[in-house]
PDB file of C-alpha atoms in Angstrom:
ATOM      1  CA  ALA A 255     188.124 120.196 -13.556  1.00  0.00           C
ATOM      2  CA  ASP A 256     190.356 119.766 -10.538  1.00  0.00           C
ATOM      3  CA  LEU A 257     192.566 122.739 -11.373  1.00  0.00           C
ATOM      4  CA  ALA A 258     193.243 125.350 -14.027  1.00  0.00           C
ATOM      5  CA  LEU A 259     196.485 126.389 -15.694  1.00  0.00           C
ATOM      6  CA  LEU A 260     197.312 130.032 -16.346  1.00  0.00           C
ATOM      7  CA  LEU A 261     200.334 129.932 -18.601  1.00  0.00           C
ATOM      8  CA  GLY A 262     202.385 132.712 -20.118  1.00  0.00           C
ATOM      9  CA  LEU A 263     201.488 135.441 -17.632  1.00  0.00           C
ATOM     10  CA  THR A 264     203.221 138.739 -18.234  1.00  0.00           C
ATOM     11  CA  PRO A 265     202.627 142.080 -16.529  1.00  0.00           C
ATOM     12  CA  ALA A 266     201.150 143.487 -19.761  1.00  0.00           C
ATOM     13  CA  ALA A 267     198.729 140.583 -20.230  1.00  0.00           C
ATOM     14  CA  ASP A 268     197.944 140.236 -16.556  1.00  0.00           C
ATOM     15  CA  TRP A 269     194.602 141.890 -15.822  1.00  0.00           C
ATOM     16  CA  SER A 270     193.835 142.847 -19.420  1.00  0.00           C
ATOM     17  CA  VAL A 271     193.678 139.266 -20.711  1.00  0.00           C
ATOM     18  CA  TRP A 272     192.928 136.996 -17.770  1.00  0.00           C
ATOM     19  CA  PRO A 273     190.130 138.563 -15.679  1.00  0.00           C
ATOM     20  CA  VAL A 274     187.134 136.680 -17.093  1.00  0.00           C
ATOM     21  CA  LYS A 275     188.877 133.319 -17.132  1.00  0.00           C
ATOM     22  CA  PHE A 276     190.319 134.006 -13.675  1.00  0.00           C
ATOM     23  CA  ALA A 277     186.879 134.921 -12.262  1.00  0.00           C
ATOM     24  CA  GLU A 278     185.142 131.935 -13.838  1.00  0.00           C
ATOM     25  CA  TYR A 279     187.665 129.472 -12.461  1.00  0.00           C
ATOM     26  CA  LEU A 280     187.562 130.958  -8.977  1.00  0.00           C
ATOM     27  CA  GLY A 281     183.792 131.322  -8.876  1.00  0.00           C
ATOM     28  CA  SER A 282     183.573 127.630  -9.746  1.00  0.00           C
ATOM     29  CA  GLY A 283     185.986 126.714  -6.949  1.00  0.00           C
ATOM     30  CA  ILE A 284     188.742 125.676  -9.360  1.00  0.00           C
ATOM     31  CA  PRO A 285     192.245 126.344  -7.966  1.00  0.00           C
ATOM     32  CA  LEU A 286     194.899 127.827 -10.238  1.00  0.00           C
ATOM     33  CA  ILE A 287     198.408 126.911 -11.223  1.00  0.00           C
ATOM     34  CA  ALA A 288     200.173 129.923 -12.698  1.00  0.00           C
ATOM     35  CA  GLU A 289     203.685 130.360 -14.008  1.00  0.00           C
ATOM     36  CA  GLN A 290     205.787 132.769 -11.988  1.00  0.00           C
ATOM     37  CA  GLU A 291     206.596 135.937 -13.865  1.00  0.00           C
ATOM     38  CA  VAL A 292     208.127 138.874 -12.068  1.00  0.00           C
ATOM     39  CA  GLY A 293     205.728 141.746 -11.545  1.00  0.00           C
ATOM     40  CA  THR A 294     202.399 140.042 -12.168  1.00  0.00           C
ATOM     41  CA  ASP A 295     199.550 140.893  -9.833  1.00  0.00           C
ATOM     42  CA  LEU A 296     197.798 137.584 -10.435  1.00  0.00           C
ATOM     43  CA  THR A 297     200.601 135.509  -8.976  1.00  0.00           C
ATOM     44  CA  ARG A 298     200.667 137.750  -5.910  1.00  0.00           C
ATOM     45  CA  GLU A 299     196.917 137.277  -5.479  1.00  0.00           C
ATOM     46  CA  ILE A 300     197.265 133.505  -5.845  1.00  0.00           C
ATOM     47  CA  ASP A 301     199.865 133.382  -3.089  1.00  0.00           C
ATOM     48  CA  LYS A 302     198.145 135.899  -0.818  1.00  0.00           C
ATOM     49  CA  TRP A 303     194.715 134.278  -0.908  1.00  0.00           C
ATOM     50  CA  GLY A 304     195.719 130.601  -1.137  1.00  0.00           C
ATOM     51  CA  ILE A 305     193.771 130.069  -4.360  1.00  0.00           C
ATOM     52  CA  GLY A 306     196.382 127.938  -6.078  1.00  0.00           C
ATOM     53  CA  CYS A 307     200.097 127.572  -6.616  1.00  0.00           C
ATOM     54  CA  VAL A 308     202.674 129.596  -8.492  1.00  0.00           C
ATOM     55  CA  VAL A 309     205.266 127.519 -10.341  1.00  0.00           C
ATOM     56  CA  ASP A 310     208.631 128.004 -11.991  1.00  0.00           C
ATOM     57  CA  ARG A 311     208.025 127.554 -15.715  1.00  0.00           C
ATOM     58  CA  ASN A 312     211.469 125.963 -16.104  1.00  0.00           C
ATOM     59  CA  SER A 313     210.905 123.302 -13.463  1.00  0.00           C
ATOM     60  CA  PRO A 314     208.725 120.274 -14.252  1.00  0.00           C
ATOM     61  CA  ALA A 315     209.075 119.266 -10.590  1.00  0.00           C
ATOM     62  CA  SER A 316     207.460 122.578  -9.627  1.00  0.00           C
ATOM     63  CA  TYR A 317     204.344 121.680 -11.649  1.00  0.00           C
ATOM     64  CA  GLU A 318     204.226 118.184 -10.179  1.00  0.00           C
ATOM     65  CA  ASN A 319     204.528 119.560  -6.654  1.00  0.00           C
ATOM     66  CA  ALA A 320     201.771 122.120  -7.256  1.00  0.00           C
ATOM     67  CA  ILE A 321     199.409 119.478  -8.644  1.00  0.00           C
ATOM     68  CA  ASN A 322     200.053 117.230  -5.649  1.00  0.00           C
ATOM     69  CA  ILE A 323     199.489 120.074  -3.194  1.00  0.00           C
ATOM     70  CA  ILE A 324     196.252 121.259  -4.794  1.00  0.00           C
ATOM     71  CA  THR A 325     194.733 117.818  -5.272  1.00  0.00           C
ATOM     72  CA  ASN A 326     195.544 116.725  -1.721  1.00  0.00           C
ATOM     73  CA  GLN A 327     194.300 119.822   0.113  1.00  0.00           C
ATOM     74  CA  GLY A 328     190.609 120.641  -0.153  1.00  0.00           C
ATOM     75  CA  VAL A 329     191.008 124.147   1.231  1.00  0.00           C
ATOM     76  CA  TYR A 330     191.861 125.575  -2.200  1.00  0.00           C
ATOM     77  CA  ALA A 331     188.336 125.215  -3.624  1.00  0.00           C
ATOM     78  CA  SER A 332     186.731 127.045  -0.702  1.00  0.00           C
ATOM     79  CA  ASN A 333     189.430 129.752  -0.836  1.00  0.00           C
ATOM     80  CA  CYS A 334     188.651 130.259  -4.534  1.00  0.00           C
ATOM     81  CA  ILE A 335     184.945 130.736  -3.911  1.00  0.00           C
ATOM     82  CA  LYS A 336     185.589 133.105  -0.987  1.00  0.00           C
ATOM     83  CA  TYR A 337     187.994 135.145  -3.137  1.00  0.00           C
ATOM     84  CA  ALA A 338     185.521 135.376  -6.027  1.00  0.00           C
ATOM     85  CA  ARG A 339     182.717 136.522  -3.730  1.00  0.00           C
ATOM     86  CA  LYS A 340     184.880 139.093  -1.977  1.00  0.00           C
ATOM     87  CA  ARG A 341     186.961 140.440  -4.863  1.00  0.00           C
ATOM     88  CA  MET A 342     185.012 139.749  -8.063  1.00  0.00           C
ATOM     89  CA  ASP A 343     181.357 140.348  -7.234  1.00  0.00           C
ATOM     90  CA  LEU A 344     179.802 142.201 -10.188  1.00  0.00           C
ATOM     91  CA  ASN A 345     177.708 144.547  -8.033  1.00  0.00           C
ATOM     92  CA  LYS A 346     180.661 145.549  -5.849  1.00  0.00           C
ATOM     93  CA  THR A 347     182.949 145.944  -8.850  1.00  0.00           C
ATOM     94  CA  ALA A 348     180.421 148.070 -10.748  1.00  0.00           C
ATOM     95  CA  LYS A 349     180.063 150.381  -7.741  1.00  0.00           C
ATOM     96  CA  GLN A 350     183.842 150.709  -7.466  1.00  0.00           C
ATOM     97  CA  TYR A 351     184.118 151.624 -11.161  1.00  0.00           C
ATOM     98  CA  PHE A 352     181.274 154.124 -10.836  1.00  0.00           C
ATOM     99  CA  ARG A 353     183.035 155.854  -7.917  1.00  0.00           C
ATOM    100  CA  LEU A 354     186.310 155.861  -9.849  1.00  0.00           C
ATOM    101  CA  TYR A 355     184.706 157.379 -12.960  1.00  0.00           C
ATOM    102  CA  LYS A 356     182.983 160.052 -10.861  1.00  0.00           C
ATOM    103  CA  GLN A 357     186.317 160.907  -9.250  1.00  0.00           C
ATOM    104  CA  VAL A 358     188.085 161.123 -12.618  1.00  0.00           C
ATOM    105  CA  LEU A 359     185.358 163.353 -14.052  1.00  0.00           C
ATOM    106  CA  ALA A 360     185.418 165.577 -10.964  1.00  0.00           C
ATOM    107  CA  ASP A 361     189.179 166.055 -11.351  1.00  0.00           C
ATOM    108  CA  ASP A 362     188.753 167.582 -14.836  1.00  0.00           C
TER     109      ASP A 362
END
């Protein structure tokens, strides 16, 4: 695939629904096109890391522009892989959760 679509993002569905799909796309170097929804962390990450484009769901031209940008600029695939390695590495994530759980248990 040249790109992936993440449609219907909402703050409630954000990290609870999308993480596996998000990680698989990025780890494979597949840039994302996501619909802009106020308050979603995923769209902020997409913009911040240059791993795709955020579009206005009510603007077909926005989708067309995003597709043209992603397919004409090869930097997106390498950004996706870099992001996945830095932010979604299983060993790093497991260690972060372990530290968090220890902290929560220590606070009791």
